[in-house]
């Protein structure tokens, strides 16, 4: 026994817990004694230094033996002790915290403790110590050799040990069904296959890991997906707020971080309302709205998004409540929206117009200028617009309101509200501007309408331009 362990191990005086001083408990009896790391070393679980710079995953290289404290607990009170010490027991992936006792496998068990939390019997809190005394458990610690493998390490522990010191380490990803989607930085690219394998190993159900490259490879501004690990199957199946969706993740846009926003807006929609979704994607606004009984007109320019939108309508049995279109957003507003609005306003229907393309949606607001010529008998139920936008301004709510007002040619500050959606990057927020479409904008003379219709279109929009990657 090493000199360190002779200092640490205290003889146990319990009548059934007597043992020679030279006897040592082992989790892996064949492992060498571990005197390399002091018991309370801050990075006790840190993998061996030899793994630094590894680009092809070698799981065996992460194996090491450490020493952890343990308590010898009577079997009859085992469950009560574990419950009382739930914050003090070891918490490691794949590590059993209860082991058989080498002296008496029936009457006692060994409970492994967190070495960063417990270094001596004085480390127990007052309540923990009282519980041990009440259950007649000897508080003197045993010490156990514990063999740690790759399977016992967390994702960030593996990646921090492998990637060069002093560089950012990311283990963050978006989960889309069986797909883990990452945005690697340049210095992480040499390790992309290893990173992908680790993400797949440590996250049950993930069978495909992809990285978004900077290559834009289609008319619809789709980012190419680079396979990092696993099977090249990009057709994902997800559920969001109880609604099922299927789509080819490499050809459409989907952001799981927007589920709360989708639900927030849909909860504002009532049965028999009408919803126009200008940039519908695969349907995260349109389909839930249809499920609550709204009549939905859903549009997307990307043929793949339109195809999966139709598929998801059938999947959720709302195909009779959703009419789908494959048009440019401006053409959708100047076409189906314009055609339907007069009758809806005459019938006093509640109308919601959703414009979730935050990189560009504000630019489409001018399509509402002079959209209708004949004013409805009542303007009590003018359409409500939900327009999403990014802002880098110190006051993002004021910024998006001002920009929208400039494009509409009418100040909407007094008839609008702004909802913070999420922070997408440092000093960059995604906001939702909700406003009632002013009658001064909606109705105008034929001359003004003609000028708006012939206005020059912005360059082709959609689907995943760099800014747009936070939409839908």
Short mmCIF file of C-alpha atoms in Angstrom, two decimals:
data_model
loop_
_atom_site.label_atom_id
_atom_site.label_comp_id
_atom_site.label_asym_id
_atom_site.label_seq_id
_atom_site.Cartn_x
_atom_site.Cartn_y
_atom_site.Cartn_z
CA UNK A 1 0.00 0.00 0.00
CA UNK A 2 1.25 3.43 -0.90
CA UNK A 3 2.26 5.94 1.75
CA UNK A 4 -0.61 8.16 0.63
CA UNK A 5 -3.19 5.46 1.29
CA UNK A 6 -1.69 4.59 4.66
CA UNK A 7 -2.30 8.19 5.67
CA UNK A 8 -5.83 8.18 4.33
CA UNK A 9 -7.24 4.81 5.38
CA UNK A 10 -8.62 4.75 8.92
CA UNK A 11 -9.23 1.41 10.65
CA UNK A 12 -12.88 0.56 11.03
CA UNK A 13 -13.99 -0.39 14.55
CA UNK A 14 -17.42 -1.75 13.86
CA UNK A 15 -17.61 -5.31 15.11
CA UNK A 16 -18.52 -6.65 11.67
CA UNK A 17 -16.30 -4.22 9.88
CA UNK A 18 -12.88 -5.25 11.22
CA UNK A 19 -10.20 -5.75 8.55
CA UNK A 20 -6.41 -5.89 8.38
CA UNK A 21 -4.79 -2.58 7.54
CA UNK A 22 -3.12 -4.02 4.45
CA UNK A 23 -6.39 -5.16 2.85
CA UNK A 24 -7.56 -2.88 0.03
CA UNK A 25 -10.96 -2.83 -1.70
CA UNK A 26 -10.96 -2.84 -5.48
CA UNK A 27 -13.63 -2.18 -8.09
CA UNK A 28 -11.25 -3.57 -10.71
CA UNK A 29 -9.12 -6.05 -8.82
CA UNK A 30 -6.69 -6.45 -11.69
CA UNK A 31 -6.03 -2.72 -12.01
CA UNK A 32 -2.80 -1.26 -10.63
CA UNK A 33 -3.00 0.86 -7.51
CA UNK A 34 -3.72 4.48 -8.33
CA UNK A 35 -1.51 6.85 -6.39
CA UNK A 36 -1.03 9.20 -9.35
CA UNK A 37 -3.90 11.50 -8.51
CA UNK A 38 -4.67 12.86 -5.05
CA UNK A 39 -8.18 12.07 -3.98
CA UNK A 40 -9.45 15.63 -4.27
CA UNK A 41 -7.60 16.70 -7.41
CA UNK A 42 -9.94 19.14 -9.23
CA UNK A 43 -9.57 17.27 -12.53
CA UNK A 44 -9.72 13.79 -11.08
CA UNK A 45 -11.74 12.49 -14.02
CA UNK A 46 -9.56 14.13 -16.67
CA UNK A 47 -8.48 11.58 -19.31
CA UNK A 48 -4.80 10.73 -19.80
CA UNK A 49 -2.74 13.46 -21.48
CA UNK A 50 -1.84 11.07 -24.31
CA UNK A 51 -5.24 11.63 -25.94
CA UNK A 52 -4.45 15.30 -26.69
CA UNK A 53 -4.51 15.92 -30.45
CA UNK A 54 -6.29 12.65 -31.29
CA UNK A 55 -8.24 12.91 -34.58
CA UNK A 56 -9.38 9.29 -34.87
CA UNK A 57 -11.25 8.08 -31.81
CA UNK A 58 -9.39 5.44 -29.78
CA UNK A 59 -11.65 4.61 -26.86
CA UNK A 60 -9.08 2.42 -25.09
CA UNK A 61 -6.71 5.38 -24.75
CA UNK A 62 -9.12 7.00 -22.27
CA UNK A 63 -8.92 4.15 -19.74
CA UNK A 64 -7.38 4.95 -16.36
CA UNK A 65 -7.73 3.98 -12.68
CA UNK A 66 -8.57 6.47 -9.94
CA UNK A 67 -9.30 6.20 -6.23
CA UNK A 68 -12.68 7.12 -4.77
CA UNK A 69 -14.10 7.03 -1.23
CA UNK A 70 -16.77 4.53 -0.18
CA UNK A 71 -18.94 3.62 2.78
CA UNK A 72 -19.64 0.10 4.00
CA UNK A 73 -23.41 0.03 4.49
CA UNK A 74 -25.63 -2.70 5.97
CA UNK A 75 -27.83 -4.11 3.22
CA UNK A 76 -31.01 -3.73 5.26
CA UNK A 77 -30.70 0.08 5.32
CA UNK A 78 -29.05 0.48 1.91
CA UNK A 79 -31.93 2.24 0.13
CA UNK A 80 -32.49 4.64 3.02
CA UNK A 81 -28.80 5.53 3.15
CA UNK A 82 -28.62 6.15 -0.60
CA UNK A 83 -31.68 8.41 -0.40
CA UNK A 84 -30.10 10.37 2.46
CA UNK A 85 -26.77 10.68 0.61
CA UNK A 86 -28.11 11.39 -2.88
CA UNK A 87 -25.93 14.51 -3.18
CA UNK A 88 -22.84 12.74 -1.86
CA UNK A 89 -22.78 9.55 -3.94
CA UNK A 90 -20.76 9.28 -7.12
CA UNK A 91 -22.54 10.40 -10.27
CA UNK A 92 -20.75 9.13 -13.35
CA UNK A 93 -22.18 7.78 -16.62
CA UNK A 94 -22.08 3.98 -16.50
CA UNK A 95 -20.59 3.77 -12.98
CA UNK A 96 -22.46 1.70 -10.40
CA UNK A 97 -22.58 3.50 -7.10
CA UNK A 98 -23.37 0.31 -5.16
CA UNK A 99 -20.95 -2.65 -5.22
CA UNK A 100 -20.81 -6.02 -3.51
CA UNK A 101 -18.80 -6.15 -0.29
CA UNK A 102 -15.70 -8.31 -0.52
CA UNK A 103 -16.03 -9.53 3.07
CA UNK A 104 -19.75 -10.14 3.44
CA UNK A 105 -21.70 -9.92 0.20
CA UNK A 106 -25.02 -10.54 1.92
CA UNK A 107 -24.98 -8.27 4.96
CA UNK A 108 -23.08 -5.27 3.54
CA UNK A 109 -22.70 -3.25 0.35
CA UNK A 110 -20.17 -0.62 -0.68
CA UNK A 111 -21.58 2.78 -1.64
CA UNK A 112 -19.21 4.85 -3.79
CA UNK A 113 -19.01 8.55 -2.94
CA UNK A 114 -18.25 11.63 -5.01
CA UNK A 115 -14.53 12.31 -4.46
CA UNK A 116 -15.02 16.02 -5.12
CA UNK A 117 -17.70 16.19 -2.47
CA UNK A 118 -16.42 13.77 0.19
CA UNK A 119 -12.76 13.60 1.27
CA UNK A 120 -13.22 12.60 4.94
CA UNK A 121 -16.05 11.92 7.35
CA UNK A 122 -16.11 15.61 8.24
CA UNK A 123 -17.19 16.34 4.64
CA UNK A 124 -20.68 15.02 5.31
CA UNK A 125 -23.28 17.67 6.01
CA UNK A 126 -24.94 17.73 9.39
CA UNK A 127 -28.08 16.10 8.03
CA UNK A 128 -26.07 13.42 6.20
CA UNK A 129 -24.01 12.60 9.29
CA UNK A 130 -27.15 12.41 11.41
CA UNK A 131 -28.74 10.03 8.90
CA UNK A 132 -25.68 7.76 8.95
CA UNK A 133 -25.75 7.63 12.74
CA UNK A 134 -29.47 6.90 12.80
CA UNK A 135 -28.91 3.94 10.47
CA UNK A 136 -25.86 2.74 12.47
CA UNK A 137 -23.51 3.24 9.52
CA UNK A 138 -19.83 3.71 10.34
CA UNK A 139 -18.76 7.08 8.94
CA UNK A 140 -15.14 6.08 8.43
CA UNK A 141 -14.30 5.92 4.75
CA UNK A 142 -13.06 2.97 2.73
CA UNK A 143 -11.09 3.60 -0.45
CA UNK A 144 -11.83 1.95 -3.74
CA UNK A 145 -9.91 1.58 -6.99
CA UNK A 146 -12.24 2.60 -9.83
CA UNK A 147 -11.46 1.90 -13.46
CA UNK A 148 -12.71 4.72 -15.65
CA UNK A 149 -13.26 4.14 -19.37
CA UNK A 150 -14.41 6.23 -22.33
CA UNK A 151 -17.99 5.20 -21.53
CA UNK A 152 -17.77 6.84 -18.08
CA UNK A 153 -16.78 10.25 -19.45
CA UNK A 154 -19.05 13.11 -20.43
CA UNK A 155 -18.98 14.63 -23.90
CA UNK A 156 -17.24 17.83 -22.83
CA UNK A 157 -14.64 15.88 -20.83
CA UNK A 158 -13.65 13.88 -23.91
CA UNK A 159 -13.51 16.90 -26.21
CA UNK A 160 -11.65 19.11 -23.74
CA UNK A 161 -9.00 16.40 -23.39
CA UNK A 162 -8.60 15.93 -27.16
CA UNK A 163 -8.75 19.42 -28.67
CA UNK A 164 -5.73 21.74 -28.35
CA UNK A 165 -5.50 23.59 -25.05
CA UNK A 166 -6.66 27.18 -25.03
CA UNK A 167 -9.15 26.75 -27.90
CA UNK A 168 -12.92 26.81 -27.67
CA UNK A 169 -14.53 23.42 -27.22
CA UNK A 170 -18.13 22.95 -28.27
CA UNK A 171 -20.43 20.08 -27.46
CA UNK A 172 -23.59 22.02 -28.33
CA UNK A 173 -25.86 20.84 -31.10
CA UNK A 174 -29.46 21.05 -32.27
CA UNK A 175 -31.37 17.78 -32.13
CA UNK A 176 -33.67 17.16 -35.10
CA UNK A 177 -35.06 13.67 -34.77
CA UNK A 178 -32.14 11.27 -35.15
CA UNK A 179 -29.89 14.07 -36.47
CA UNK A 180 -27.50 16.18 -34.40
CA UNK A 181 -26.74 19.45 -36.17
CA UNK A 182 -23.54 21.32 -35.26
CA UNK A 183 -21.88 24.58 -36.33
CA UNK A 184 -18.16 23.90 -35.98
CA UNK A 185 -15.53 26.64 -36.01
CA UNK A 186 -12.49 26.45 -38.25
CA UNK A 187 -10.10 25.23 -35.54
CA UNK A 188 -12.45 22.34 -34.76
CA UNK A 189 -12.69 21.03 -38.32
CA UNK A 190 -9.61 18.73 -38.14
CA UNK A 191 -11.41 16.91 -35.30
CA UNK A 192 -14.87 16.87 -36.92
CA UNK A 193 -15.12 13.09 -37.35
CA UNK A 194 -14.02 12.43 -33.77
CA UNK A 195 -16.42 15.09 -32.47
CA UNK A 196 -19.25 13.57 -34.47
CA UNK A 197 -18.54 10.09 -33.14
CA UNK A 198 -18.43 11.33 -29.53
CA UNK A 199 -21.74 13.19 -29.95
CA UNK A 200 -23.32 10.05 -31.38
CA UNK A 201 -21.88 7.79 -28.64
CA UNK A 202 -23.03 10.02 -25.79
CA UNK A 203 -26.55 10.78 -27.02
CA UNK A 204 -28.85 7.76 -27.40
CA UNK A 205 -31.04 7.96 -30.47
CA UNK A 206 -28.61 10.13 -32.46
CA UNK A 207 -27.52 8.13 -35.51
CA UNK A 208 -26.37 10.98 -37.75
CA UNK A 209 -24.20 14.02 -36.96
CA UNK A 210 -23.85 16.83 -39.49
CA UNK A 211 -21.99 20.12 -39.71
CA UNK A 212 -23.30 23.16 -41.55
CA UNK A 213 -20.68 24.24 -44.07
CA UNK A 214 -20.29 27.70 -45.59
CA UNK A 215 -21.11 26.39 -49.06
CA UNK A 216 -24.41 27.68 -50.43
CA UNK A 217 -25.40 25.21 -53.10
CA UNK A 218 -28.85 26.06 -54.45
CA UNK A 219 -31.20 28.76 -55.63
CA UNK A 220 -32.96 28.59 -52.29
CA UNK A 221 -29.83 29.43 -50.29
CA UNK A 222 -29.60 26.03 -48.62
CA UNK A 223 -26.47 25.38 -46.61
CA UNK A 224 -24.78 22.15 -47.52
CA UNK A 225 -24.71 19.60 -44.71
CA UNK A 226 -21.44 17.74 -44.16
CA UNK A 227 -21.70 14.29 -42.58
CA UNK A 228 -19.46 14.01 -39.50
CA UNK A 229 -20.50 10.57 -38.23
CA UNK A 230 -23.18 7.93 -38.63
CA UNK A 231 -25.63 7.15 -41.40
CA UNK A 232 -26.35 9.61 -44.19
CA UNK A 233 -30.10 9.66 -43.64
CA UNK A 234 -31.43 13.22 -43.66
CA UNK A 235 -35.15 12.46 -43.49
CA UNK A 236 -36.06 13.39 -39.93
CA UNK A 237 -39.17 12.65 -37.89
CA UNK A 238 -39.87 15.06 -35.04
CA UNK A 239 -42.67 16.04 -32.71
CA UNK A 240 -43.21 19.62 -31.61
CA UNK A 241 -45.99 20.61 -29.22
CA UNK A 242 -47.76 17.33 -29.94
CA UNK A 243 -47.62 17.72 -33.74
CA UNK A 244 -45.67 15.27 -35.94
CA UNK A 245 -43.44 16.50 -38.78
CA UNK A 246 -41.33 14.73 -41.37
CA UNK A 247 -38.88 16.38 -43.76
CA UNK A 248 -35.49 16.15 -45.46
CA UNK A 249 -33.34 18.26 -43.15
CA UNK A 250 -30.75 18.85 -45.87
CA UNK A 251 -33.28 20.50 -48.18
CA UNK A 252 -35.57 22.51 -45.88
CA UNK A 253 -35.19 24.64 -42.78
CA UNK A 254 -36.13 23.55 -39.26
CA UNK A 255 -35.15 25.13 -35.96
CA UNK A 256 -36.10 23.20 -32.80
CA UNK A 257 -35.33 26.27 -30.67
CA UNK A 258 -38.46 28.01 -31.95
CA UNK A 259 -41.03 25.57 -30.57
CA UNK A 260 -42.06 27.96 -27.78
CA UNK A 261 -42.56 30.81 -30.25
CA UNK A 262 -44.62 28.60 -32.56
CA UNK A 263 -46.86 27.67 -29.64
CA UNK A 264 -47.15 31.28 -28.41
CA UNK A 265 -48.52 32.52 -31.72
CA UNK A 266 -50.80 29.54 -32.33
CA UNK A 267 -52.40 30.09 -28.91
CA UNK A 268 -53.59 33.49 -30.20
CA UNK A 269 -55.49 31.78 -33.01
CA UNK A 270 -59.13 30.75 -32.43
CA UNK A 271 -61.47 28.37 -34.17
CA UNK A 272 -62.76 29.75 -37.50
CA UNK A 273 -60.00 32.38 -37.66
CA UNK A 274 -58.06 32.62 -40.93
CA UNK A 275 -54.28 32.35 -41.01
CA UNK A 276 -52.04 33.35 -43.92
CA UNK A 277 -48.53 31.92 -43.45
CA UNK A 278 -46.31 33.73 -45.97
CA UNK A 279 -43.12 31.73 -45.31
CA UNK A 280 -44.59 28.49 -44.00
CA UNK A 281 -41.64 26.10 -44.29
CA UNK A 282 -42.82 22.57 -43.45
CA UNK A 283 -45.71 23.88 -41.35
CA UNK A 284 -44.79 24.65 -37.71
CA UNK A 285 -47.27 27.55 -37.61
CA UNK A 286 -49.76 26.41 -40.24
CA UNK A 287 -50.49 22.86 -39.08
CA UNK A 288 -51.02 23.62 -35.34
CA UNK A 289 -53.29 26.51 -36.35
CA UNK A 290 -55.33 24.16 -38.53
CA UNK A 291 -55.56 21.69 -35.64
CA UNK A 292 -57.30 24.29 -33.47
CA UNK A 293 -59.86 24.84 -36.21
CA UNK A 294 -58.48 27.79 -38.18
CA UNK A 295 -58.64 28.03 -41.97
CA UNK A 296 -55.06 28.22 -43.18
CA UNK A 297 -53.40 29.42 -46.38
CA UNK A 298 -49.74 28.34 -46.26
CA UNK A 299 -47.04 29.28 -48.72
CA UNK A 300 -43.35 28.60 -49.33
CA UNK A 301 -41.09 29.33 -52.30
CA UNK A 302 -38.91 26.24 -51.81
CA UNK A 303 -40.49 23.28 -53.70
CA UNK A 304 -39.07 20.85 -51.11
CA UNK A 305 -40.60 22.81 -48.24
CA UNK A 306 -43.90 22.92 -50.12
CA UNK A 307 -43.79 19.15 -50.72
CA UNK A 308 -43.11 18.35 -47.06
CA UNK A 309 -45.73 20.90 -45.98
CA UNK A 310 -48.33 18.97 -47.98
CA UNK A 311 -47.01 15.69 -46.57
CA UNK A 312 -47.25 16.96 -42.99
CA UNK A 313 -50.79 18.24 -43.53
CA UNK A 314 -51.81 14.71 -44.52
CA UNK A 315 -49.76 13.22 -41.69
CA UNK A 316 -51.71 15.32 -39.18
CA UNK A 317 -55.03 14.94 -41.02
CA UNK A 318 -55.56 18.66 -41.64
CA UNK A 319 -55.24 18.66 -45.42
CA UNK A 320 -58.85 19.87 -45.69
CA UNK A 321 -58.06 22.89 -43.46
CA UNK A 322 -54.84 23.99 -45.18
CA UNK A 323 -54.47 25.29 -48.73
CA UNK A 324 -50.83 25.25 -49.80
CA UNK A 325 -48.99 27.43 -52.32
CA UNK A 326 -45.52 27.38 -53.88
CA UNK A 327 -45.03 31.09 -54.54
CA UNK A 328 -42.69 33.94 -53.77
CA UNK A 329 -43.86 35.68 -50.60
CA UNK A 330 -44.75 38.90 -52.41
CA UNK A 331 -46.73 37.00 -55.04
CA UNK A 332 -48.59 35.19 -52.26
CA UNK A 333 -49.58 38.48 -50.61
CA UNK A 334 -50.57 40.10 -53.91
CA UNK A 335 -52.39 36.93 -55.00
CA UNK A 336 -54.18 34.57 -52.54
CA UNK A 337 -54.11 37.04 -49.63
CA UNK A 338 -55.53 39.85 -51.76
CA UNK A 339 -58.21 37.54 -53.20
CA UNK A 340 -59.42 36.28 -49.83
CA UNK A 341 -59.25 39.42 -47.67
CA UNK A 342 -62.30 41.37 -48.92
CA UNK A 343 -64.76 38.58 -48.07
CA UNK A 344 -63.06 37.86 -44.74
CA UNK A 345 -63.19 41.50 -43.68
CA UNK A 346 -66.81 41.80 -44.78
CA UNK A 347 -67.67 38.75 -42.64
CA UNK A 348 -65.75 40.21 -39.68
CA UNK A 349 -63.38 37.24 -39.53
CA UNK A 350 -60.20 37.41 -37.47
CA UNK A 351 -57.24 37.33 -39.84
CA UNK A 352 -53.65 36.53 -38.86
CA UNK A 353 -50.73 37.03 -41.27
CA UNK A 354 -47.52 35.31 -40.18
CA UNK A 355 -44.22 36.40 -41.79
CA UNK A 356 -41.41 34.35 -40.30
CA UNK A 357 -38.37 35.08 -42.43
CA UNK A 358 -36.47 37.34 -40.04
CA UNK A 359 -33.63 38.22 -42.39
CA UNK A 360 -35.99 39.60 -45.04
CA UNK A 361 -39.62 39.68 -43.88
CA UNK A 362 -39.68 43.45 -43.24
CA UNK A 363 -38.88 44.03 -46.92
CA UNK A 364 -42.16 42.35 -47.90
CA UNK A 365 -44.36 44.69 -45.85
CA UNK A 366 -44.65 47.15 -48.73
CA UNK A 367 -46.71 44.50 -50.55
CA UNK A 368 -49.60 45.49 -48.27
CA UNK A 369 -49.56 49.10 -49.46
CA UNK A 370 -52.66 49.60 -51.58
CA UNK A 371 -53.45 45.89 -51.47
CA UNK A 372 -57.20 46.57 -51.52
CA UNK A 373 -59.13 49.33 -53.27
CA UNK A 374 -62.64 49.00 -51.91
CA UNK A 375 -62.81 49.64 -48.16
CA UNK A 376 -64.77 47.14 -46.07
CA UNK A 377 -67.96 48.33 -44.30
CA UNK A 378 -66.21 47.98 -40.92
CA UNK A 379 -62.56 48.15 -39.98
CA UNK A 380 -63.01 46.61 -36.56
CA UNK A 381 -61.24 43.40 -37.57
CA UNK A 382 -58.31 44.52 -39.67
CA UNK A 383 -55.64 41.81 -40.15
CA UNK A 384 -53.03 41.21 -37.44
CA UNK A 385 -49.50 40.83 -38.79
CA UNK A 386 -46.72 38.89 -37.02
CA UNK A 387 -43.50 39.99 -38.71
CA UNK A 388 -40.16 38.56 -37.57
CA UNK A 389 -36.88 40.40 -37.84
CA UNK A 390 -33.31 40.36 -36.60
CA UNK A 391 -31.92 43.43 -34.87
CA UNK A 392 -28.44 44.43 -33.73
CA UNK A 393 -29.67 47.70 -32.25
CA UNK A 394 -29.31 48.56 -28.56
CA UNK A 395 -33.09 48.94 -28.51
CA UNK A 396 -34.27 46.13 -30.82
CA UNK A 397 -38.00 46.69 -30.20
CA UNK A 398 -37.76 50.33 -31.25
CA UNK A 399 -35.52 49.39 -34.16
CA UNK A 400 -37.87 46.85 -35.79
CA UNK A 401 -40.90 49.09 -35.21
CA UNK A 402 -39.19 52.04 -36.87
CA UNK A 403 -38.00 49.97 -39.85
CA UNK A 404 -41.46 48.47 -40.36
CA UNK A 405 -43.08 51.91 -40.21
CA UNK A 406 -40.68 53.25 -42.84
CA UNK A 407 -41.48 50.40 -45.24
CA UNK A 408 -45.22 50.62 -44.66
CA UNK A 409 -45.19 54.40 -44.99
CA UNK A 410 -47.19 54.64 -41.79
CA UNK A 411 -46.18 54.69 -38.12
CA UNK A 412 -47.41 51.54 -36.36
CA UNK A 413 -45.90 52.29 -32.95
CA UNK A 414 -49.27 52.98 -31.30
CA UNK A 415 -50.88 49.83 -32.67
CA UNK A 416 -48.06 47.34 -32.22
CA UNK A 417 -46.22 45.22 -29.67
CA UNK A 418 -42.81 43.60 -29.90
CA UNK A 419 -41.92 40.20 -28.50
CA UNK A 420 -38.33 39.12 -27.88
CA UNK A 421 -37.95 35.64 -29.38
CA UNK A 422 -34.33 34.67 -28.79
CA UNK A 423 -30.75 35.82 -28.94
CA UNK A 424 -29.20 34.32 -32.07
CA UNK A 425 -25.67 35.72 -31.73
CA UNK A 426 -23.80 38.29 -29.64
CA UNK A 427 -25.62 41.62 -30.03
CA UNK A 428 -28.19 40.10 -32.38
CA UNK A 429 -31.77 39.37 -31.36
CA UNK A 430 -34.73 37.81 -33.12
CA UNK A 431 -37.89 39.83 -32.54
CA UNK A 432 -41.57 39.48 -33.46
CA UNK A 433 -43.41 42.68 -34.33
CA UNK A 434 -47.17 42.25 -33.96
CA UNK A 435 -49.36 45.02 -35.33
CA UNK A 436 -52.78 45.71 -36.77
CA UNK A 437 -52.47 46.43 -40.47
CA UNK A 438 -53.51 50.11 -40.83
CA UNK A 439 -56.42 50.88 -43.13
CA UNK A 440 -54.32 53.81 -44.41
CA UNK A 441 -51.86 51.21 -45.74
CA UNK A 442 -54.29 48.54 -46.84
CA UNK A 443 -56.60 50.77 -48.93
CA UNK A 444 -55.41 53.17 -51.60
CA UNK A 445 -56.12 54.41 -55.09
CA UNK A 446 -55.51 52.27 -58.15
CA UNK A 447 -52.52 54.42 -59.09
CA UNK A 448 -50.73 53.72 -55.79
CA UNK A 449 -51.56 50.05 -56.07
CA UNK A 450 -50.08 49.82 -59.56
CA UNK A 451 -46.88 51.49 -58.40
CA UNK A 452 -46.52 48.99 -55.56
CA UNK A 453 -47.17 46.00 -57.84
CA UNK A 454 -44.46 47.09 -60.29
CA UNK A 455 -41.86 47.82 -57.58
CA UNK A 456 -38.56 46.01 -58.07
CA UNK A 457 -38.33 42.72 -56.15
CA UNK A 458 -35.43 42.11 -53.77
CA UNK A 459 -32.94 39.44 -54.80
CA UNK A 460 -34.22 35.87 -54.47
CA UNK A 461 -35.20 35.13 -50.91
CA UNK A 462 -35.24 31.97 -48.87
CA UNK A 463 -34.53 29.30 -47.71
CA UNK A 464 -31.44 29.26 -45.53
CA UNK A 465 -29.31 32.26 -46.31
CA UNK A 466 -26.81 32.95 -43.53
CA UNK A 467 -29.12 35.35 -41.73
CA UNK A 468 -32.17 33.17 -42.30
CA UNK A 469 -30.78 30.22 -40.38
CA UNK A 470 -32.64 31.37 -37.28
CA UNK A 471 -36.10 31.44 -38.90
CA UNK A 472 -39.17 29.18 -39.02
#
